[in-house]
Amino acid sequence: MSLRFSLRAVLLGGLLTAPALTTAHATSLNFGVAYVQPQAPWSWPVWARAGVDDVALGGGTLSGSVSTRALSVGYRRGLSLPPLAAVTASTDLTVTRQGYRLSSRASGSAGPVAVTAGGAAFTVPATVNDPLAAYAQAPVDLRLKGWNADLSIRYRVNRDLVAVVGGEAGPQAHATLGVEGRRPLTRIVPPDPADQPEASGDGSDPAPIPAPDTEVTGTVNWRAGVRAGADLLAVTGGVGYATPAGITLNLDALAGVQDWRREQTRQRAWGLSGSVAAPDLLGEGSTLRAYAAYEPWRAAASPLRAGLNAAVPAGSGFLNVDVAGGRGLDGALGFGVKVGYQFDLGRP
């Protein structure tokens, strides 16, 4: 089966999902403005957008937006197959005077197996939808036109261990193989003196001492694997920590060789990325996240990316502020600021 045929199947799959059951979401309106330098091709440094999300339609939800750069529409739908299987799919289309972007993603699970597949075809860059896309935490394909696809299969070996196999096609075709695990951290809760058994007055043995109680103080997540392709052969690893209060920290690294099959151009490859997030730091209901990544081995994404995202309750909705920057594919430094506001219709 060719890659082009696989990509076409993925794109159509998002549109042809069977009758579905979706999680109820309130319809919401969102508005945003942004300033970016250097500006994206054939665009302006100032960007403005207005949109609507989660409009119930045909068993799924519809979203749409209009901006100073493009018109966009998206559809999401889910399918439940009790007792084990579940499938969700989404398709997004963006149209401009210069071209289009069409992307789709589908995921499903049955028992211990979960599969996710996605793909995109485009003749305009990703910055038509998000002017800060070049500096996003997750690497974004910044080519002006092309296509890409990815596949991930996860198998849960047990409660704390997952095996992962996958791959991606497009500007850099790679296969990936890895394992992920987690370990809860616990501590013994000091016993309450009032709950301790008392010695009996008749000389008989006291009541048995109950086993000490424990509580979870956090969870450590780890991941390890390999990434292989025609241009890269590397090992990957990462570690994360999450507290019961919702604070998360993550650090991931890659080390290997680029052009490993050509001795004349062979060179070391490495990358490092990390993030930290905390809820309620700016007030109850708020979220704050910071991230940074340096991945010079990527061929179609910005090698240096960093940013700060904040969401704060304001009135009947949320105020969102994003500040990001980094180094683009052309080697130029850039930055951007985006401010948005979102609220649910009918929310008091």
PDB file of C-alpha atoms in Angstrom, residues 107-308:
ATOM      1  CA  SER A 107      -7.911   7.182  17.285  1.00  0.00           C
ATOM      2  CA  GLY A 108      -9.436   3.995  18.606  1.00  0.00           C
ATOM      3  CA  SER A 109      -8.976   1.511  21.393  1.00  0.00           C
ATOM      4  CA  ALA A 110     -10.018  -2.078  21.976  1.00  0.00           C
ATOM      5  CA  GLY A 111      -8.952  -3.775  25.172  1.00  0.00           C
ATOM      6  CA  PRO A 112      -5.238  -3.158  25.809  1.00  0.00           C
ATOM      7  CA  VAL A 113      -4.572  -1.827  22.279  1.00  0.00           C
ATOM      8  CA  ALA A 114      -4.885   1.830  21.229  1.00  0.00           C
ATOM      9  CA  VAL A 115      -4.230   3.089  17.697  1.00  0.00           C
ATOM     10  CA  THR A 116      -3.837   6.687  16.528  1.00  0.00           C
ATOM     11  CA  ALA A 117      -3.342   7.789  12.911  1.00  0.00           C
ATOM     12  CA  GLY A 118      -3.213  11.212  11.343  1.00  0.00           C
ATOM     13  CA  GLY A 119      -2.319  12.966   8.134  1.00  0.00           C
ATOM     14  CA  ALA A 120      -2.325  16.311   6.393  1.00  0.00           C
ATOM     15  CA  ALA A 121      -2.058  17.707   2.876  1.00  0.00           C
ATOM     16  CA  PHE A 122      -1.463  21.403   2.348  1.00  0.00           C
ATOM     17  CA  THR A 123      -0.457  24.133  -0.087  1.00  0.00           C
ATOM     18  CA  VAL A 124      -0.176  26.895   2.543  1.00  0.00           C
ATOM     19  CA  PRO A 125       1.909  26.941   5.758  1.00  0.00           C
ATOM     20  CA  ALA A 126       0.659  26.061   9.238  1.00  0.00           C
ATOM     21  CA  THR A 127       0.881  29.704  10.308  1.00  0.00           C
ATOM     22  CA  VAL A 128      -2.373  30.476   8.474  1.00  0.00           C
ATOM     23  CA  ASN A 129      -4.202  28.826  11.407  1.00  0.00           C
ATOM     24  CA  ASP A 130      -1.865  29.760  14.230  1.00  0.00           C
ATOM     25  CA  PRO A 131       0.638  32.602  13.754  1.00  0.00           C
ATOM     26  CA  LEU A 132       2.700  31.161  16.652  1.00  0.00           C
ATOM     27  CA  ALA A 133       2.818  27.640  15.171  1.00  0.00           C
ATOM     28  CA  ALA A 134       6.533  27.925  14.377  1.00  0.00           C
ATOM     29  CA  TYR A 135       7.299  28.219  18.095  1.00  0.00           C
ATOM     30  CA  ALA A 136       4.782  25.693  19.481  1.00  0.00           C
ATOM     31  CA  GLN A 137       5.937  23.073  21.973  1.00  0.00           C
ATOM     32  CA  ALA A 138       5.145  20.182  19.615  1.00  0.00           C
ATOM     33  CA  PRO A 139       7.140  20.393  16.359  1.00  0.00           C
ATOM     34  CA  VAL A 140       5.070  21.651  13.408  1.00  0.00           C
ATOM     35  CA  ASP A 141       5.749  20.980   9.713  1.00  0.00           C
ATOM     36  CA  LEU A 142       6.498  24.491   8.425  1.00  0.00           C
ATOM     37  CA  ARG A 143       6.844  23.735   4.711  1.00  0.00           C
ATOM     38  CA  LEU A 144       4.797  25.903   2.360  1.00  0.00           C
ATOM     39  CA  LYS A 145       3.266  22.827   0.731  1.00  0.00           C
ATOM     40  CA  GLY A 146       3.440  19.067   1.029  1.00  0.00           C
ATOM     41  CA  TRP A 147       1.940  16.233   3.057  1.00  0.00           C
ATOM     42  CA  ASN A 148       2.695  14.174   6.144  1.00  0.00           C
ATOM     43  CA  ALA A 149       1.269  11.213   8.042  1.00  0.00           C
ATOM     44  CA  ASP A 150       1.881   9.408  11.315  1.00  0.00           C
ATOM     45  CA  LEU A 151       0.816   6.210  13.072  1.00  0.00           C
ATOM     46  CA  SER A 152       1.114   5.080  16.688  1.00  0.00           C
ATOM     47  CA  ILE A 153       0.121   1.744  18.230  1.00  0.00           C
ATOM     48  CA  ARG A 154       0.162   1.370  22.020  1.00  0.00           C
ATOM     49  CA  TYR A 155      -0.169  -1.919  23.884  1.00  0.00           C
ATOM     50  CA  ARG A 156      -0.756  -1.892  27.636  1.00  0.00           C
ATOM     51  CA  VAL A 157       1.335  -4.708  29.051  1.00  0.00           C
ATOM     52  CA  ASN A 158       0.050  -4.071  32.560  1.00  0.00           C
ATOM     53  CA  ARG A 159      -1.232  -1.206  34.662  1.00  0.00           C
ATOM     54  CA  ASP A 160       2.126   0.568  34.748  1.00  0.00           C
ATOM     55  CA  LEU A 161       3.831  -0.450  31.479  1.00  0.00           C
ATOM     56  CA  VAL A 162       2.999   0.359  27.837  1.00  0.00           C
ATOM     57  CA  ALA A 163       4.792  -0.742  24.655  1.00  0.00           C
ATOM     58  CA  VAL A 164       4.713   1.729  21.743  1.00  0.00           C
ATOM     59  CA  VAL A 165       5.437   1.257  18.037  1.00  0.00           C
ATOM     60  CA  GLY A 166       4.838   3.795  15.298  1.00  0.00           C
ATOM     61  CA  GLY A 167       6.229   5.888  12.506  1.00  0.00           C
ATOM     62  CA  GLU A 168       5.841   9.028  10.453  1.00  0.00           C
ATOM     63  CA  ALA A 169       6.150   9.887   6.773  1.00  0.00           C
ATOM     64  CA  GLY A 170       6.729  13.190   5.047  1.00  0.00           C
ATOM     65  CA  PRO A 171       9.794  15.441   5.227  1.00  0.00           C
ATOM     66  CA  GLN A 172      11.530  12.939   7.546  1.00  0.00           C
ATOM     67  CA  ALA A 173      10.385   9.307   7.394  1.00  0.00           C
ATOM     68  CA  HIS A 174      11.087   7.599  10.719  1.00  0.00           C
ATOM     69  CA  ALA A 175      10.026   4.457  12.562  1.00  0.00           C
ATOM     70  CA  THR A 176       9.803   4.518  16.359  1.00  0.00           C
ATOM     71  CA  LEU A 177       9.838   1.804  19.002  1.00  0.00           C
ATOM     72  CA  GLY A 178       9.634   2.375  22.714  1.00  0.00           C
ATOM     73  CA  VAL A 179       8.288   1.603  26.153  1.00  0.00           C
ATOM     74  CA  GLU A 180       6.622   3.837  28.726  1.00  0.00           C
ATOM     75  CA  GLY A 181       6.060   3.282  32.420  1.00  0.00           C
ATOM     76  CA  ARG A 182       4.918   4.971  35.594  1.00  0.00           C
ATOM     77  CA  ARG A 183       5.515   4.541  39.296  1.00  0.00           C
ATOM     78  CA  PRO A 184       3.340   6.108  42.013  1.00  0.00           C
ATOM     79  CA  LEU A 185       5.246   7.581  44.944  1.00  0.00           C
ATOM     80  CA  THR A 186       3.671   7.020  48.346  1.00  0.00           C
ATOM     81  CA  ARG A 187       4.355   7.831  51.976  1.00  0.00           C
ATOM     82  CA  ILE A 188       3.109   6.361  55.231  1.00  0.00           C
ATOM     83  CA  VAL A 189       0.499   8.486  56.959  1.00  0.00           C
ATOM     84  CA  PRO A 190       1.377   8.974  60.645  1.00  0.00           C
ATOM     85  CA  PRO A 191      -1.134   7.089  62.797  1.00  0.00           C
ATOM     86  CA  ASP A 192      -3.645   8.935  64.921  1.00  0.00           C
ATOM     87  CA  PRO A 193      -2.888   8.258  68.596  1.00  0.00           C
ATOM     88  CA  ALA A 194      -6.620   7.985  69.261  1.00  0.00           C
ATOM     89  CA  ASP A 195      -6.770   4.981  66.927  1.00  0.00           C
ATOM     90  CA  GLN A 196      -4.036   3.012  68.736  1.00  0.00           C
ATOM     91  CA  PRO A 197      -5.221  -0.097  70.599  1.00  0.00           C
ATOM     92  CA  GLU A 198      -5.096   0.012  74.386  1.00  0.00           C
ATOM     93  CA  ALA A 199      -3.749  -2.723  76.609  1.00  0.00           C
ATOM     94  CA  SER A 200      -6.470  -4.730  78.284  1.00  0.00           C
ATOM     95  CA  GLY A 201      -6.732  -4.691  82.076  1.00  0.00           C
ATOM     96  CA  ASP A 202      -7.125  -8.484  82.402  1.00  0.00           C
ATOM     97  CA  GLY A 203      -3.669  -9.249  81.040  1.00  0.00           C
ATOM     98  CA  SER A 204      -4.881 -10.588  77.711  1.00  0.00           C
ATOM     99  CA  ASP A 205      -3.136  -9.638  74.460  1.00  0.00           C
ATOM    100  CA  PRO A 206      -4.025  -6.192  73.102  1.00  0.00           C
ATOM    101  CA  ALA A 207      -5.919  -5.814  69.846  1.00  0.00           C
ATOM    102  CA  PRO A 208      -3.683  -6.153  66.740  1.00  0.00           C
ATOM    103  CA  ILE A 209      -2.126  -2.945  65.415  1.00  0.00           C
ATOM    104  CA  PRO A 210      -3.716  -2.034  62.043  1.00  0.00           C
ATOM    105  CA  ALA A 211      -1.523  -1.751  58.935  1.00  0.00           C
ATOM    106  CA  PRO A 212      -0.315   1.832  58.344  1.00  0.00           C
ATOM    107  CA  ASP A 213      -2.188   3.914  55.822  1.00  0.00           C
ATOM    108  CA  THR A 214      -0.384   5.332  52.772  1.00  0.00           C
ATOM    109  CA  GLU A 215      -1.080   8.221  50.439  1.00  0.00           C
ATOM    110  CA  VAL A 216       0.176   9.068  46.942  1.00  0.00           C
ATOM    111  CA  THR A 217       2.570  12.028  46.914  1.00  0.00           C
ATOM    112  CA  GLY A 218       3.218  12.016  43.176  1.00  0.00           C
ATOM    113  CA  THR A 219       3.770   9.899  40.067  1.00  0.00           C
ATOM    114  CA  VAL A 220       6.999   9.400  38.156  1.00  0.00           C
ATOM    115  CA  ASN A 221       6.638   8.682  34.418  1.00  0.00           C
ATOM    116  CA  TRP A 222       9.485   7.437  32.245  1.00  0.00           C
ATOM    117  CA  ARG A 223       9.920   6.594  28.560  1.00  0.00           C
ATOM    118  CA  ALA A 224      12.691   5.086  26.444  1.00  0.00           C
ATOM    119  CA  GLY A 225      12.959   4.112  22.794  1.00  0.00           C
ATOM    120  CA  VAL A 226      14.678   4.334  19.450  1.00  0.00           C
ATOM    121  CA  ARG A 227      14.005   6.431  16.330  1.00  0.00           C
ATOM    122  CA  ALA A 228      15.319   5.248  12.967  1.00  0.00           C
ATOM    123  CA  GLY A 229      15.148   6.554   9.414  1.00  0.00           C
ATOM    124  CA  ALA A 230      17.269   7.168   6.343  1.00  0.00           C
ATOM    125  CA  ASP A 231      18.657  10.371   7.862  1.00  0.00           C
ATOM    126  CA  LEU A 232      18.655   9.573  11.601  1.00  0.00           C
ATOM    127  CA  LEU A 233      19.440   6.756  14.016  1.00  0.00           C
ATOM    128  CA  ALA A 234      18.975   7.706  17.674  1.00  0.00           C
ATOM    129  CA  VAL A 235      17.912   6.654  21.136  1.00  0.00           C
ATOM    130  CA  THR A 236      15.297   8.639  23.042  1.00  0.00           C
ATOM    131  CA  GLY A 237      14.445   8.935  26.697  1.00  0.00           C
ATOM    132  CA  GLY A 238      12.401  11.022  29.048  1.00  0.00           C
ATOM    133  CA  VAL A 239      11.144  11.422  32.585  1.00  0.00           C
ATOM    134  CA  GLY A 240       8.187  13.229  34.097  1.00  0.00           C
ATOM    135  CA  TYR A 241       6.724  13.976  37.487  1.00  0.00           C
ATOM    136  CA  ALA A 242       3.156  14.845  38.448  1.00  0.00           C
ATOM    137  CA  THR A 243       1.788  15.841  41.840  1.00  0.00           C
ATOM    138  CA  PRO A 244      -1.743  15.219  43.111  1.00  0.00           C
ATOM    139  CA  ALA A 245      -2.273  18.992  42.897  1.00  0.00           C
ATOM    140  CA  GLY A 246      -1.764  18.877  39.111  1.00  0.00           C
ATOM    141  CA  ILE A 247       1.775  20.266  38.832  1.00  0.00           C
ATOM    142  CA  THR A 248       3.697  18.464  36.044  1.00  0.00           C
ATOM    143  CA  LEU A 249       7.318  18.482  34.930  1.00  0.00           C
ATOM    144  CA  ASN A 250       8.714  16.732  31.840  1.00  0.00           C
ATOM    145  CA  LEU A 251      12.148  16.379  30.277  1.00  0.00           C
ATOM    146  CA  ASP A 252      12.958  14.478  27.062  1.00  0.00           C
ATOM    147  CA  ALA A 253      16.210  13.931  25.175  1.00  0.00           C
ATOM    148  CA  LEU A 254      17.454  12.422  21.917  1.00  0.00           C
ATOM    149  CA  ALA A 255      21.000  11.360  21.022  1.00  0.00           C
ATOM    150  CA  GLY A 256      22.235   9.669  17.865  1.00  0.00           C
ATOM    151  CA  VAL A 257      23.707  10.109  14.414  1.00  0.00           C
ATOM    152  CA  GLN A 258      22.441  11.968  11.352  1.00  0.00           C
ATOM    153  CA  ASP A 259      23.198  10.700   7.836  1.00  0.00           C
ATOM    154  CA  TRP A 260      24.424   7.553   9.555  1.00  0.00           C
ATOM    155  CA  ARG A 261      24.647   5.630   6.265  1.00  0.00           C
ATOM    156  CA  ARG A 262      27.038   8.169   4.675  1.00  0.00           C
ATOM    157  CA  GLU A 263      30.439   8.361   6.262  1.00  0.00           C
ATOM    158  CA  GLN A 264      31.342  11.615   4.499  1.00  0.00           C
ATOM    159  CA  THR A 265      28.379  13.578   5.942  1.00  0.00           C
ATOM    160  CA  ARG A 266      27.766  11.631   9.153  1.00  0.00           C
ATOM    161  CA  GLN A 267      27.385  13.821  12.232  1.00  0.00           C
ATOM    162  CA  ARG A 268      26.087  13.687  15.769  1.00  0.00           C
ATOM    163  CA  ALA A 269      22.457  14.490  16.432  1.00  0.00           C
ATOM    164  CA  TRP A 270      20.874  15.513  19.694  1.00  0.00           C
ATOM    165  CA  GLY A 271      17.842  17.269  21.065  1.00  0.00           C
ATOM    166  CA  LEU A 272      16.389  18.349  24.385  1.00  0.00           C
ATOM    167  CA  SER A 273      12.921  19.521  25.406  1.00  0.00           C
ATOM    168  CA  GLY A 274      11.183  20.231  28.687  1.00  0.00           C
ATOM    169  CA  SER A 275       8.021  21.705  30.144  1.00  0.00           C
ATOM    170  CA  VAL A 276       6.432  22.622  33.456  1.00  0.00           C
ATOM    171  CA  ALA A 277       2.760  23.304  34.173  1.00  0.00           C
ATOM    172  CA  ALA A 278       0.869  24.377  37.273  1.00  0.00           C
ATOM    173  CA  PRO A 279      -2.849  24.924  37.951  1.00  0.00           C
ATOM    174  CA  ASP A 280      -4.324  27.714  40.102  1.00  0.00           C
ATOM    175  CA  LEU A 281      -1.016  29.602  40.288  1.00  0.00           C
ATOM    176  CA  LEU A 282      -2.650  32.763  38.905  1.00  0.00           C
ATOM    177  CA  GLY A 283      -5.884  32.211  40.786  1.00  0.00           C
ATOM    178  CA  GLU A 284      -8.458  29.462  41.152  1.00  0.00           C
ATOM    179  CA  GLY A 285      -9.207  27.815  37.826  1.00  0.00           C
ATOM    180  CA  SER A 286      -6.122  29.216  36.091  1.00  0.00           C
ATOM    181  CA  THR A 287      -3.400  27.274  34.267  1.00  0.00           C
ATOM    182  CA  LEU A 288       0.200  28.246  33.554  1.00  0.00           C
ATOM    183  CA  ARG A 289       2.661  26.338  31.346  1.00  0.00           C
ATOM    184  CA  ALA A 290       6.213  27.025  30.183  1.00  0.00           C
ATOM    185  CA  TYR A 291       8.231  25.002  27.679  1.00  0.00           C
ATOM    186  CA  ALA A 292      11.472  25.007  25.715  1.00  0.00           C
ATOM    187  CA  ALA A 293      12.914  22.733  23.020  1.00  0.00           C
ATOM    188  CA  TYR A 294      16.128  22.599  21.048  1.00  0.00           C
ATOM    189  CA  GLU A 295      16.012  19.980  18.263  1.00  0.00           C
ATOM    190  CA  PRO A 296      18.449  20.877  15.449  1.00  0.00           C
ATOM    191  CA  TRP A 297      18.005  17.470  13.803  1.00  0.00           C
ATOM    192  CA  ARG A 298      14.483  18.273  12.581  1.00  0.00           C
ATOM    193  CA  ALA A 299      14.300  19.095   8.863  1.00  0.00           C
ATOM    194  CA  ALA A 300      10.912  20.859   8.646  1.00  0.00           C
ATOM    195  CA  ALA A 301      10.316  22.299  12.148  1.00  0.00           C
ATOM    196  CA  SER A 302      11.904  25.185  14.007  1.00  0.00           C
ATOM    197  CA  PRO A 303      15.023  23.909  15.806  1.00  0.00           C
ATOM    198  CA  LEU A 304      14.605  26.275  18.772  1.00  0.00           C
ATOM    199  CA  ARG A 305      11.211  26.863  20.380  1.00  0.00           C
ATOM    200  CA  ALA A 306      10.168  28.323  23.737  1.00  0.00           C
ATOM    201  CA  GLY A 307       6.977  29.729  25.132  1.00  0.00           C
ATOM    202  CA  LEU A 308       4.697  30.579  28.015  1.00  0.00           C
TER     203      LEU A 308
END
